[in-house]
Amino acid sequence: MTNLVDHIEDREQDLVALTRDLIRFPTINPPGEAYEPCARYVGERLQRSGFALDYVRATGTPGDSERYPRVNLVARREGRGPGPCIHFNSHIDVVEVGKGWTKPPFEGIVEDGKVYGRGACDMKGGLAASIIAAESFIACHPDFNGAIEISATCDEESGGYGGVAYLAERGYFAPNRVNHVIIPEPLNKDRICLGHRGVWWAEIETHGAIAHGSMPFLGDCAVRHMGAVLERFEDTLFPALQQKHTDMPVVPEGAKQSTLNINSLHGGQSESYEGLPSPCVPDSCRIVIDRRFLIEEDLPTVKREITDLLEDLKSNRQSFRYDIRDLFEVMPTMTDRDQPVVKAVEKAMADILGQAPDFVISPGTYDQKHIDRIGKLKDCIAYGPGILDLAHQPDEYVGIRDMLDSAKIMALAIHGLLGNTKQ
């Protein structure tokens, strides 16, 4: 074990260089830039360590096109004999850059023990740490039994349907080929993330009747109807959600209650036109809602809270009409703390950091949802080096020491889970 830890410590420069190289691929989603070159870069590196490569294009998934192909990598290194398989899954897509940066977002600048760039924290630093962990384990224990897999997948930031969901549907995460999964999401190096809250996205549309803007009494303003919906949300729904609390160890503290975000609002004429609008009463208004719910709640009840409110308005507000459309739903998930992957990372953390982990639940979903729901694989956690609060922020960074410590913990977890190598 000491040799393995020392081996990783000696590879600090390699770890930093790998992280910087990954950041330099501007894999922005949407639209899905540079997915294939990034995946092939990772594959070519792993091939040098004896990994067999499988590039899987998620044909027909949202956003996939000849210009923006959803190309995923699954790399597998077989050991000398049969045994369990541990899989490290990282997404390669990053969100838009946004405003407020003082560092170039795609150069991988190194300053004060940190690597800066879009995706440094979420989650190219985690991907780099998992690669170094696997390569170091193989170098120190070439006669291991079992298998190690590393995947670099698409579209996690937009639901994962061109990435892990597509792979899970095709059996890549079936329990008969993969036994343990670690997703190096940025949940802090001293935390083990057991799962996430549930989510329901929906679009609500209120309807009206178009008329000349100088004579609004001849029409029916859909925006005013949506205003009534939002007023009801403020008066009744938001206070009710604040009373719903969970025993799940969700972080941060505010996410231990049910939440609702109004993701977007649009009514009337298109905003893409730059001239003056014509004077019309809007006959349509739409909002997209993002409802995060707890493991103690059930999805039908979550939906009924909204539809009951809308039906009450329909009964009591003149000419109120609406439609509601489901966009996306994921059930909450939480891995049992007695699962082998949890125990292995917990022990490794005690060895490296000298402390027990904080067990947490993510406020938002990540690709564990597909591994659990589609792959039917329960032995899955998120563990990675990034600081959760830095994800999607300007001047995003990952700490070099955090990556080294996380790589050591991942490598010792491989050792513990394969369970057949000499220390």
mmCIF file of N, CA, C and O in Angstrom, residues 61-144:
data_model
loop_
_atom_site.group_PDB
_atom_site.id
_atom_site.type_symbol
_atom_site.label_atom_id
_atom_site.label_comp_id
_atom_site.label_asym_id
_atom_site.label_seq_id
_atom_site.Cartn_x
_atom_site.Cartn_y
_atom_site.Cartn_z
ATOM 1 N N THR A 61 -29.703 10.456 -29.904
ATOM 2 C CA THR A 61 -30.028 11.079 -28.625
ATOM 3 C C THR A 61 -30.100 12.590 -28.797
ATOM 4 O O THR A 61 -29.625 13.139 -29.792
ATOM 5 N N PRO A 62 -30.700 13.315 -27.853
ATOM 6 C CA PRO A 62 -30.845 14.766 -28.001
ATOM 7 C C PRO A 62 -29.504 15.453 -28.246
ATOM 8 O O PRO A 62 -28.550 15.266 -27.488
ATOM 9 N N GLY A 63 -29.441 16.234 -29.314
ATOM 10 C CA GLY A 63 -28.236 16.985 -29.639
ATOM 11 C C GLY A 63 -27.249 16.268 -30.531
ATOM 12 O O GLY A 63 -26.336 16.901 -31.082
ATOM 13 N N ASP A 64 -27.380 14.944 -30.683
ATOM 14 C CA ASP A 64 -26.427 14.211 -31.513
ATOM 15 C C ASP A 64 -26.608 14.593 -32.971
ATOM 16 O O ASP A 64 -27.730 14.636 -33.500
ATOM 17 N N SER A 65 -25.482 14.876 -33.640
ATOM 18 C CA SER A 65 -25.496 15.231 -35.066
ATOM 19 C C SER A 65 -24.115 14.961 -35.620
ATOM 20 O O SER A 65 -23.168 14.670 -34.876
ATOM 21 N N GLU A 66 -23.983 15.069 -36.924
ATOM 22 C CA GLU A 66 -22.664 14.879 -37.519
ATOM 23 C C GLU A 66 -21.688 15.961 -37.044
ATOM 24 O O GLU A 66 -20.496 15.700 -36.903
ATOM 25 N N ARG A 67 -22.206 17.144 -36.786
ATOM 26 C CA ARG A 67 -21.336 18.208 -36.291
ATOM 27 C C ARG A 67 -21.010 18.032 -34.818
ATOM 28 O O ARG A 67 -19.885 18.330 -34.386
ATOM 29 N N TYR A 68 -21.974 17.544 -34.039
ATOM 30 C CA TYR A 68 -21.782 17.375 -32.603
ATOM 31 C C TYR A 68 -22.090 15.931 -32.194
ATOM 32 O O TYR A 68 -23.064 15.667 -31.480
ATOM 33 N N PRO A 69 -21.282 14.980 -32.626
ATOM 34 C CA PRO A 69 -21.564 13.580 -32.288
ATOM 35 C C PRO A 69 -21.353 13.322 -30.799
ATOM 36 O O PRO A 69 -20.402 13.809 -30.191
ATOM 37 N N ARG A 70 -22.268 12.557 -30.225
ATOM 38 C CA ARG A 70 -22.176 12.180 -28.810
ATOM 39 C C ARG A 70 -21.316 10.918 -28.706
ATOM 40 O O ARG A 70 -21.811 9.797 -28.694
ATOM 41 N N VAL A 71 -19.998 11.101 -28.644
ATOM 42 C CA VAL A 71 -19.057 9.985 -28.624
ATOM 43 C C VAL A 71 -18.590 9.747 -27.191
ATOM 44 O O VAL A 71 -18.033 10.638 -26.547
ATOM 45 N N ASN A 72 -18.840 8.536 -26.695
ATOM 46 C CA ASN A 72 -18.446 8.130 -25.352
ATOM 47 C C ASN A 72 -17.302 7.123 -25.431
ATOM 48 O O ASN A 72 -17.224 6.336 -26.384
ATOM 49 N N LEU A 73 -16.464 7.124 -24.413
ATOM 50 C CA LEU A 73 -15.394 6.145 -24.291
ATOM 51 C C LEU A 73 -15.667 5.226 -23.114
ATOM 52 O O LEU A 73 -15.975 5.696 -22.008
ATOM 53 N N VAL A 74 -15.554 3.926 -23.331
ATOM 54 C CA VAL A 74 -15.502 2.944 -22.250
ATOM 55 C C VAL A 74 -14.203 2.168 -22.435
ATOM 56 O O VAL A 74 -14.028 1.474 -23.448
ATOM 57 N N ALA A 75 -13.286 2.302 -21.491
ATOM 58 C CA ALA A 75 -11.989 1.629 -21.548
ATOM 59 C C ALA A 75 -11.931 0.576 -20.450
ATOM 60 O O ALA A 75 -12.287 0.851 -19.295
ATOM 61 N N ARG A 76 -11.467 -0.629 -20.794
ATOM 62 C CA ARG A 76 -11.466 -1.747 -19.843
ATOM 63 C C ARG A 76 -10.091 -2.415 -19.820
ATOM 64 O O ARG A 76 -9.532 -2.736 -20.866
ATOM 65 N N ARG A 77 -9.589 -2.611 -18.617
ATOM 66 C CA ARG A 77 -8.323 -3.315 -18.405
ATOM 67 C C ARG A 77 -8.597 -4.592 -17.638
ATOM 68 O O ARG A 77 -8.981 -4.561 -16.470
ATOM 69 N N GLU A 78 -8.430 -5.706 -18.309
ATOM 70 C CA GLU A 78 -8.637 -6.996 -17.672
ATOM 71 C C GLU A 78 -7.399 -7.382 -16.857
ATOM 72 O O GLU A 78 -6.264 -7.147 -17.277
ATOM 73 N N GLY A 79 -7.643 -7.996 -15.707
ATOM 74 C CA GLY A 79 -6.543 -8.513 -14.910
ATOM 75 C C GLY A 79 -6.106 -9.886 -15.382
ATOM 76 O O GLY A 79 -6.556 -10.403 -16.403
ATOM 77 N N ARG A 80 -5.224 -10.508 -14.587
ATOM 78 C CA ARG A 80 -4.679 -11.815 -14.962
ATOM 79 C C ARG A 80 -5.687 -12.940 -14.805
ATOM 80 O O ARG A 80 -5.574 -13.985 -15.429
ATOM 81 N N GLY A 81 -6.679 -12.730 -13.934
ATOM 82 C CA GLY A 81 -7.668 -13.765 -13.703
ATOM 83 C C GLY A 81 -9.026 -13.154 -13.423
ATOM 84 O O GLY A 81 -9.185 -11.934 -13.372
ATOM 85 N N PRO A 82 -10.035 -14.001 -13.242
ATOM 86 C CA PRO A 82 -11.387 -13.485 -13.007
ATOM 87 C C PRO A 82 -11.511 -12.785 -11.665
ATOM 88 O O PRO A 82 -10.763 -13.065 -10.720
ATOM 89 N N GLY A 83 -12.484 -11.891 -11.591
ATOM 90 C CA GLY A 83 -12.729 -11.159 -10.355
ATOM 91 C C GLY A 83 -13.699 -10.031 -10.615
ATOM 92 O O GLY A 83 -14.200 -9.862 -11.737
ATOM 93 N N PRO A 84 -13.985 -9.232 -9.613
ATOM 94 C CA PRO A 84 -14.946 -8.138 -9.785
ATOM 95 C C PRO A 84 -14.395 -7.032 -10.668
ATOM 96 O O PRO A 84 -13.189 -6.948 -10.931
ATOM 97 N N CYS A 85 -15.297 -6.176 -11.128
ATOM 98 C CA CYS A 85 -14.924 -5.023 -11.949
ATOM 99 C C CYS A 85 -15.297 -3.743 -11.213
ATOM 100 O O CYS A 85 -16.430 -3.594 -10.748
ATOM 101 N N ILE A 86 -14.348 -2.827 -11.112
ATOM 102 C CA ILE A 86 -14.607 -1.493 -10.583
ATOM 103 C C ILE A 86 -14.566 -0.499 -11.732
ATOM 104 O O ILE A 86 -13.658 -0.545 -12.570
ATOM 105 N N HIS A 87 -15.562 0.365 -11.787
ATOM 106 C CA HIS A 87 -15.732 1.292 -12.906
ATOM 107 C C HIS A 87 -15.703 2.726 -12.387
ATOM 108 O O HIS A 87 -16.418 3.068 -11.439
ATOM 109 N N PHE A 88 -14.881 3.561 -13.025
ATOM 110 C CA PHE A 88 -14.849 4.993 -12.737
ATOM 111 C C PHE A 88 -15.509 5.716 -13.905
ATOM 112 O O PHE A 88 -15.036 5.622 -15.043
ATOM 113 N N ASN A 89 -16.573 6.445 -13.624
ATOM 114 C CA ASN A 89 -17.305 7.151 -14.668
ATOM 115 C C ASN A 89 -17.196 8.658 -14.475
ATOM 116 O O ASN A 89 -17.542 9.182 -13.418
ATOM 117 N N SER A 90 -16.710 9.346 -15.506
ATOM 118 C CA SER A 90 -16.627 10.808 -15.475
ATOM 119 C C SER A 90 -17.253 11.380 -16.736
ATOM 120 O O SER A 90 -17.053 10.844 -17.832
ATOM 121 N N HIS A 91 -17.990 12.458 -16.585
ATOM 122 C CA HIS A 91 -18.500 13.142 -17.773
ATOM 123 C C HIS A 91 -17.476 14.162 -18.248
ATOM 124 O O HIS A 91 -16.786 14.797 -17.438
ATOM 125 N N ILE A 92 -17.391 14.316 -19.568
ATOM 126 C CA ILE A 92 -16.416 15.247 -20.146
ATOM 127 C C ILE A 92 -17.040 16.576 -20.535
ATOM 128 O O ILE A 92 -16.311 17.523 -20.847
ATOM 129 N N ASP A 93 -18.363 16.679 -20.523
ATOM 130 C CA ASP A 93 -18.988 17.941 -20.916
ATOM 131 C C ASP A 93 -18.924 18.947 -19.781
ATOM 132 O O ASP A 93 -18.886 18.585 -18.597
ATOM 133 N N VAL A 94 -18.887 20.216 -20.168
ATOM 134 C CA VAL A 94 -18.868 21.319 -19.208
ATOM 135 C C VAL A 94 -19.955 22.311 -19.596
ATOM 136 O O VAL A 94 -20.433 22.330 -20.730
ATOM 137 N N VAL A 95 -20.341 23.158 -18.645
ATOM 138 C CA VAL A 95 -21.360 24.169 -18.926
ATOM 139 C C VAL A 95 -20.718 25.378 -19.611
ATOM 140 O O VAL A 95 -19.490 25.480 -19.720
ATOM 141 N N GLU A 96 -21.564 26.297 -20.066
ATOM 142 C CA GLU A 96 -21.071 27.518 -20.705
ATOM 143 C C GLU A 96 -20.127 28.264 -19.772
ATOM 144 O O GLU A 96 -20.169 28.107 -18.548
ATOM 145 N N VAL A 97 -19.290 29.108 -20.349
ATOM 146 C CA VAL A 97 -18.300 29.831 -19.557
ATOM 147 C C VAL A 97 -18.963 30.857 -18.654
ATOM 148 O O VAL A 97 -18.671 30.942 -17.457
ATOM 149 N N GLY A 98 -19.876 31.672 -19.188
ATOM 150 C CA GLY A 98 -20.494 32.723 -18.401
ATOM 151 C C GLY A 98 -19.545 33.890 -18.190
ATOM 152 O O GLY A 98 -18.408 33.910 -18.667
ATOM 153 N N LYS A 99 -20.016 34.869 -17.448
ATOM 154 C CA LYS A 99 -19.254 36.095 -17.209
ATOM 155 C C LYS A 99 -18.550 36.042 -15.858
ATOM 156 O O LYS A 99 -18.875 35.238 -15.004
ATOM 157 N N GLY A 100 -17.579 36.950 -15.690
ATOM 158 C CA GLY A 100 -16.931 37.123 -14.398
ATOM 159 C C GLY A 100 -15.577 36.458 -14.261
ATOM 160 O O GLY A 100 -14.979 36.495 -13.183
ATOM 161 N N TRP A 101 -15.059 35.878 -15.337
ATOM 162 C CA TRP A 101 -13.761 35.203 -15.255
ATOM 163 C C TRP A 101 -12.611 36.209 -15.230
ATOM 164 O O TRP A 101 -12.634 37.213 -15.935
ATOM 165 N N THR A 102 -11.593 35.907 -14.421
ATOM 166 C CA THR A 102 -10.339 36.658 -14.451
ATOM 167 C C THR A 102 -9.206 35.818 -15.021
ATOM 168 O O THR A 102 -8.103 36.312 -15.217
ATOM 169 N N LYS A 103 -9.462 34.537 -15.258
ATOM 170 C CA LYS A 103 -8.498 33.613 -15.858
ATOM 171 C C LYS A 103 -9.077 33.113 -17.184
ATOM 172 O O LYS A 103 -10.296 32.984 -17.321
ATOM 173 N N PRO A 104 -8.226 32.795 -18.155
ATOM 174 C CA PRO A 104 -8.750 32.192 -19.391
ATOM 175 C C PRO A 104 -9.371 30.830 -19.079
ATOM 176 O O PRO A 104 -8.757 30.010 -18.391
ATOM 177 N N PRO A 105 -10.580 30.566 -19.545
ATOM 178 C CA PRO A 105 -11.306 29.376 -19.093
ATOM 179 C C PRO A 105 -10.835 28.061 -19.684
ATOM 180 O O PRO A 105 -11.158 27.000 -19.138
ATOM 181 N N PHE A 106 -10.072 28.085 -20.775
ATOM 182 C CA PHE A 106 -9.690 26.832 -21.420
ATOM 183 C C PHE A 106 -8.178 26.712 -21.637
ATOM 184 O O PHE A 106 -7.735 26.100 -22.597
ATOM 185 N N GLU A 107 -7.407 27.265 -20.701
ATOM 186 C CA GLU A 107 -5.952 27.146 -20.786
ATOM 187 C C GLU A 107 -5.357 26.321 -19.662
ATOM 188 O O GLU A 107 -4.183 25.950 -19.724
ATOM 189 N N GLY A 108 -6.117 26.032 -18.632
ATOM 190 C CA GLY A 108 -5.578 25.239 -17.530
ATOM 191 C C GLY A 108 -4.463 25.950 -16.784
ATOM 192 O O GLY A 108 -3.412 25.363 -16.491
ATOM 193 N N ILE A 109 -4.688 27.208 -16.443
ATOM 194 C CA ILE A 109 -3.685 27.996 -15.722
ATOM 195 C C ILE A 109 -3.434 27.391 -14.336
ATOM 196 O O ILE A 109 -4.374 27.032 -13.621
ATOM 197 N N VAL A 110 -2.150 27.292 -13.953
ATOM 198 C CA VAL A 110 -1.764 26.781 -12.635
ATOM 199 C C VAL A 110 -1.261 27.935 -11.790
ATOM 200 O O VAL A 110 -0.310 28.621 -12.166
ATOM 201 N N GLU A 111 -1.913 28.153 -10.653
ATOM 202 C CA GLU A 111 -1.497 29.195 -9.712
ATOM 203 C C GLU A 111 -1.814 28.749 -8.293
ATOM 204 O O GLU A 111 -2.891 28.220 -8.026
ATOM 205 N N ASP A 112 -0.877 28.965 -7.395
ATOM 206 C CA ASP A 112 -1.094 28.763 -5.958
ATOM 207 C C ASP A 112 -1.652 27.377 -5.649
ATOM 208 O O ASP A 112 -2.564 27.221 -4.827
ATOM 209 N N GLY A 113 -1.109 26.372 -6.316
ATOM 210 C CA GLY A 113 -1.528 25.010 -6.024
ATOM 211 C C GLY A 113 -2.889 24.641 -6.568
ATOM 212 O O GLY A 113 -3.496 23.662 -6.110
ATOM 213 N N LYS A 114 -3.367 25.389 -7.572
ATOM 214 C CA LYS A 114 -4.685 25.138 -8.148
ATOM 215 C C LYS A 114 -4.578 25.137 -9.668
ATOM 216 O O LYS A 114 -3.736 25.839 -10.236
ATOM 217 N N VAL A 115 -5.450 24.358 -10.302
ATOM 218 C CA VAL A 115 -5.578 24.381 -11.753
ATOM 219 C C VAL A 115 -6.918 25.022 -12.083
ATOM 220 O O VAL A 115 -7.974 24.531 -11.643
ATOM 221 N N TYR A 116 -6.875 26.126 -12.837
ATOM 222 C CA TYR A 116 -8.075 26.889 -13.152
ATOM 223 C C TYR A 116 -8.590 26.532 -14.538
ATOM 224 O O TYR A 116 -7.815 26.273 -15.464
ATOM 225 N N GLY A 117 -9.902 26.587 -14.700
ATOM 226 C CA GLY A 117 -10.504 26.411 -16.019
ATOM 227 C C GLY A 117 -11.908 25.881 -15.912
ATOM 228 O O GLY A 117 -12.289 25.271 -14.902
ATOM 229 N N ARG A 118 -12.697 26.108 -16.967
ATOM 230 C CA ARG A 118 -14.049 25.564 -16.983
ATOM 231 C C ARG A 118 -13.964 24.035 -17.039
ATOM 232 O O ARG A 118 -13.338 23.470 -17.924
ATOM 233 N N GLY A 119 -14.573 23.402 -16.063
ATOM 234 C CA GLY A 119 -14.516 21.952 -15.949
ATOM 235 C C GLY A 119 -13.419 21.448 -15.033
ATOM 236 O O GLY A 119 -13.342 20.243 -14.774
ATOM 237 N N ALA A 120 -12.550 22.328 -14.530
ATOM 238 C CA ALA A 120 -11.472 21.878 -13.645
ATOM 239 C C ALA A 120 -12.032 21.132 -12.442
ATOM 240 O O ALA A 120 -11.585 20.033 -12.089
ATOM 241 N N CYS A 121 -13.038 21.746 -11.828
ATOM 242 C CA CYS A 121 -13.698 21.143 -10.676
ATOM 243 C C CYS A 121 -14.725 20.108 -11.123
ATOM 244 O O CYS A 121 -14.749 18.980 -10.609
ATOM 245 N N ASP A 122 -15.545 20.478 -12.084
ATOM 246 C CA ASP A 122 -16.700 19.660 -12.495
ATOM 247 C C ASP A 122 -16.557 19.245 -13.947
ATOM 248 O O ASP A 122 -17.099 19.896 -14.822
ATOM 249 N N MET A 123 -15.895 18.090 -14.291
ATOM 250 C CA MET A 123 -15.223 17.221 -13.354
ATOM 251 C C MET A 123 -13.954 16.637 -13.961
ATOM 252 O O MET A 123 -13.643 15.472 -13.783
ATOM 253 N N LYS A 124 -13.223 17.469 -14.706
ATOM 254 C CA LYS A 124 -12.031 16.957 -15.365
ATOM 255 C C LYS A 124 -10.904 16.675 -14.382
ATOM 256 O O LYS A 124 -10.071 15.792 -14.634
ATOM 257 N N GLY A 125 -10.882 17.393 -13.266
ATOM 258 C CA GLY A 125 -9.924 17.041 -12.222
ATOM 259 C C GLY A 125 -10.211 15.667 -11.645
ATOM 260 O O GLY A 125 -9.290 14.900 -11.339
ATOM 261 N N GLY A 126 -11.491 15.334 -11.502
ATOM 262 C CA GLY A 126 -11.861 14.005 -11.024
ATOM 263 C C GLY A 126 -11.523 12.922 -12.016
ATOM 264 O O GLY A 126 -11.065 11.832 -11.646
ATOM 265 N N LEU A 127 -11.739 13.181 -13.302
ATOM 266 C CA LEU A 127 -11.378 12.221 -14.338
ATOM 267 C C LEU A 127 -9.872 11.974 -14.323
ATOM 268 O O LEU A 127 -9.416 10.818 -14.370
ATOM 269 N N ALA A 128 -9.096 13.053 -14.255
ATOM 270 C CA ALA A 128 -7.638 12.902 -14.222
ATOM 271 C C ALA A 128 -7.193 12.100 -12.998
ATOM 272 O O ALA A 128 -6.320 11.224 -13.100
ATOM 273 N N ALA A 129 -7.797 12.377 -11.840
ATOM 274 C CA ALA A 129 -7.426 11.653 -10.626
ATOM 275 C C ALA A 129 -7.735 10.166 -10.749
ATOM 276 O O ALA A 129 -6.951 9.313 -10.313
ATOM 277 N N SER A 130 -8.863 9.828 -11.365
ATOM 278 C CA SER A 130 -9.216 8.413 -11.512
ATOM 279 C C SER A 130 -8.265 7.708 -12.476
ATOM 280 O O SER A 130 -7.921 6.533 -12.283
ATOM 281 N N ILE A 131 -7.818 8.397 -13.527
ATOM 282 C CA ILE A 131 -6.860 7.806 -14.463
ATOM 283 C C ILE A 131 -5.529 7.545 -13.775
ATOM 284 O O ILE A 131 -4.943 6.455 -13.900
ATOM 285 N N ILE A 132 -5.032 8.526 -13.038
ATOM 286 C CA ILE A 132 -3.774 8.349 -12.314
ATOM 287 C C ILE A 132 -3.896 7.222 -11.297
ATOM 288 O O ILE A 132 -2.979 6.406 -11.123
ATOM 289 N N ALA A 133 -5.044 7.139 -10.612
ATOM 290 C CA ALA A 133 -5.253 6.072 -9.624
ATOM 291 C C ALA A 133 -5.191 4.703 -10.283
ATOM 292 O O ALA A 133 -4.522 3.777 -9.781
ATOM 293 N N ALA A 134 -5.888 4.550 -11.400
ATOM 294 C CA ALA A 134 -5.918 3.249 -12.081
ATOM 295 C C ALA A 134 -4.552 2.894 -12.650
ATOM 296 O O ALA A 134 -4.087 1.747 -12.500
ATOM 297 N N GLU A 135 -3.904 3.854 -13.309
ATOM 298 C CA GLU A 135 -2.587 3.579 -13.878
ATOM 299 C C GLU A 135 -1.588 3.208 -12.790
ATOM 300 O O GLU A 135 -0.768 2.297 -12.974
ATOM 301 N N SER A 136 -1.650 3.894 -11.660
ATOM 302 C CA SER A 136 -0.709 3.613 -10.572
ATOM 303 C C SER A 136 -0.968 2.245 -9.961
ATOM 304 O O SER A 136 -0.021 1.496 -9.652
ATOM 305 N N PHE A 137 -2.234 1.902 -9.781
ATOM 306 C CA PHE A 137 -2.557 0.580 -9.245
ATOM 307 C C PHE A 137 -2.027 -0.518 -10.168
ATOM 308 O O PHE A 137 -1.434 -1.501 -9.710
ATOM 309 N N ILE A 138 -2.237 -0.361 -11.465
ATOM 310 C CA ILE A 138 -1.776 -1.373 -12.426
ATOM 311 C C ILE A 138 -0.259 -1.475 -12.408
ATOM 312 O O ILE A 138 0.306 -2.581 -12.464
ATOM 313 N N ALA A 139 0.414 -0.337 -12.307
ATOM 314 C CA ALA A 139 1.876 -0.354 -12.273
ATOM 315 C C ALA A 139 2.405 -1.053 -11.027
ATOM 316 O O ALA A 139 3.403 -1.782 -11.088
ATOM 317 N N CYS A 140 1.740 -0.852 -9.896
ATOM 318 C CA CYS A 140 2.198 -1.447 -8.636
ATOM 319 C C CYS A 140 1.709 -2.878 -8.447
ATOM 320 O O CYS A 140 2.316 -3.652 -7.702
ATOM 321 N N HIS A 141 0.581 -3.228 -9.089
ATOM 322 C CA HIS A 141 -0.009 -4.558 -8.918
ATOM 323 C C HIS A 141 -0.399 -5.138 -10.281
ATOM 324 O O HIS A 141 -1.579 -5.315 -10.584
ATOM 325 N N PRO A 142 0.595 -5.427 -11.125
ATOM 326 C CA PRO A 142 0.280 -5.884 -12.481
ATOM 327 C C PRO A 142 -0.410 -7.244 -12.535
ATOM 328 O O PRO A 142 -1.002 -7.588 -13.564
ATOM 329 N N ASP A 143 -0.349 -8.006 -11.461
ATOM 330 C CA ASP A 143 -0.942 -9.345 -11.463
ATOM 331 C C ASP A 143 -2.329 -9.386 -10.831
ATOM 332 O O ASP A 143 -2.777 -10.445 -10.388
ATOM 333 N N PHE A 144 -3.019 -8.261 -10.787
ATOM 334 C CA PHE A 144 -4.330 -8.226 -10.144
ATOM 335 C C PHE A 144 -5.340 -9.093 -10.884
ATOM 336 O O PHE A 144 -5.218 -9.328 -12.099
#
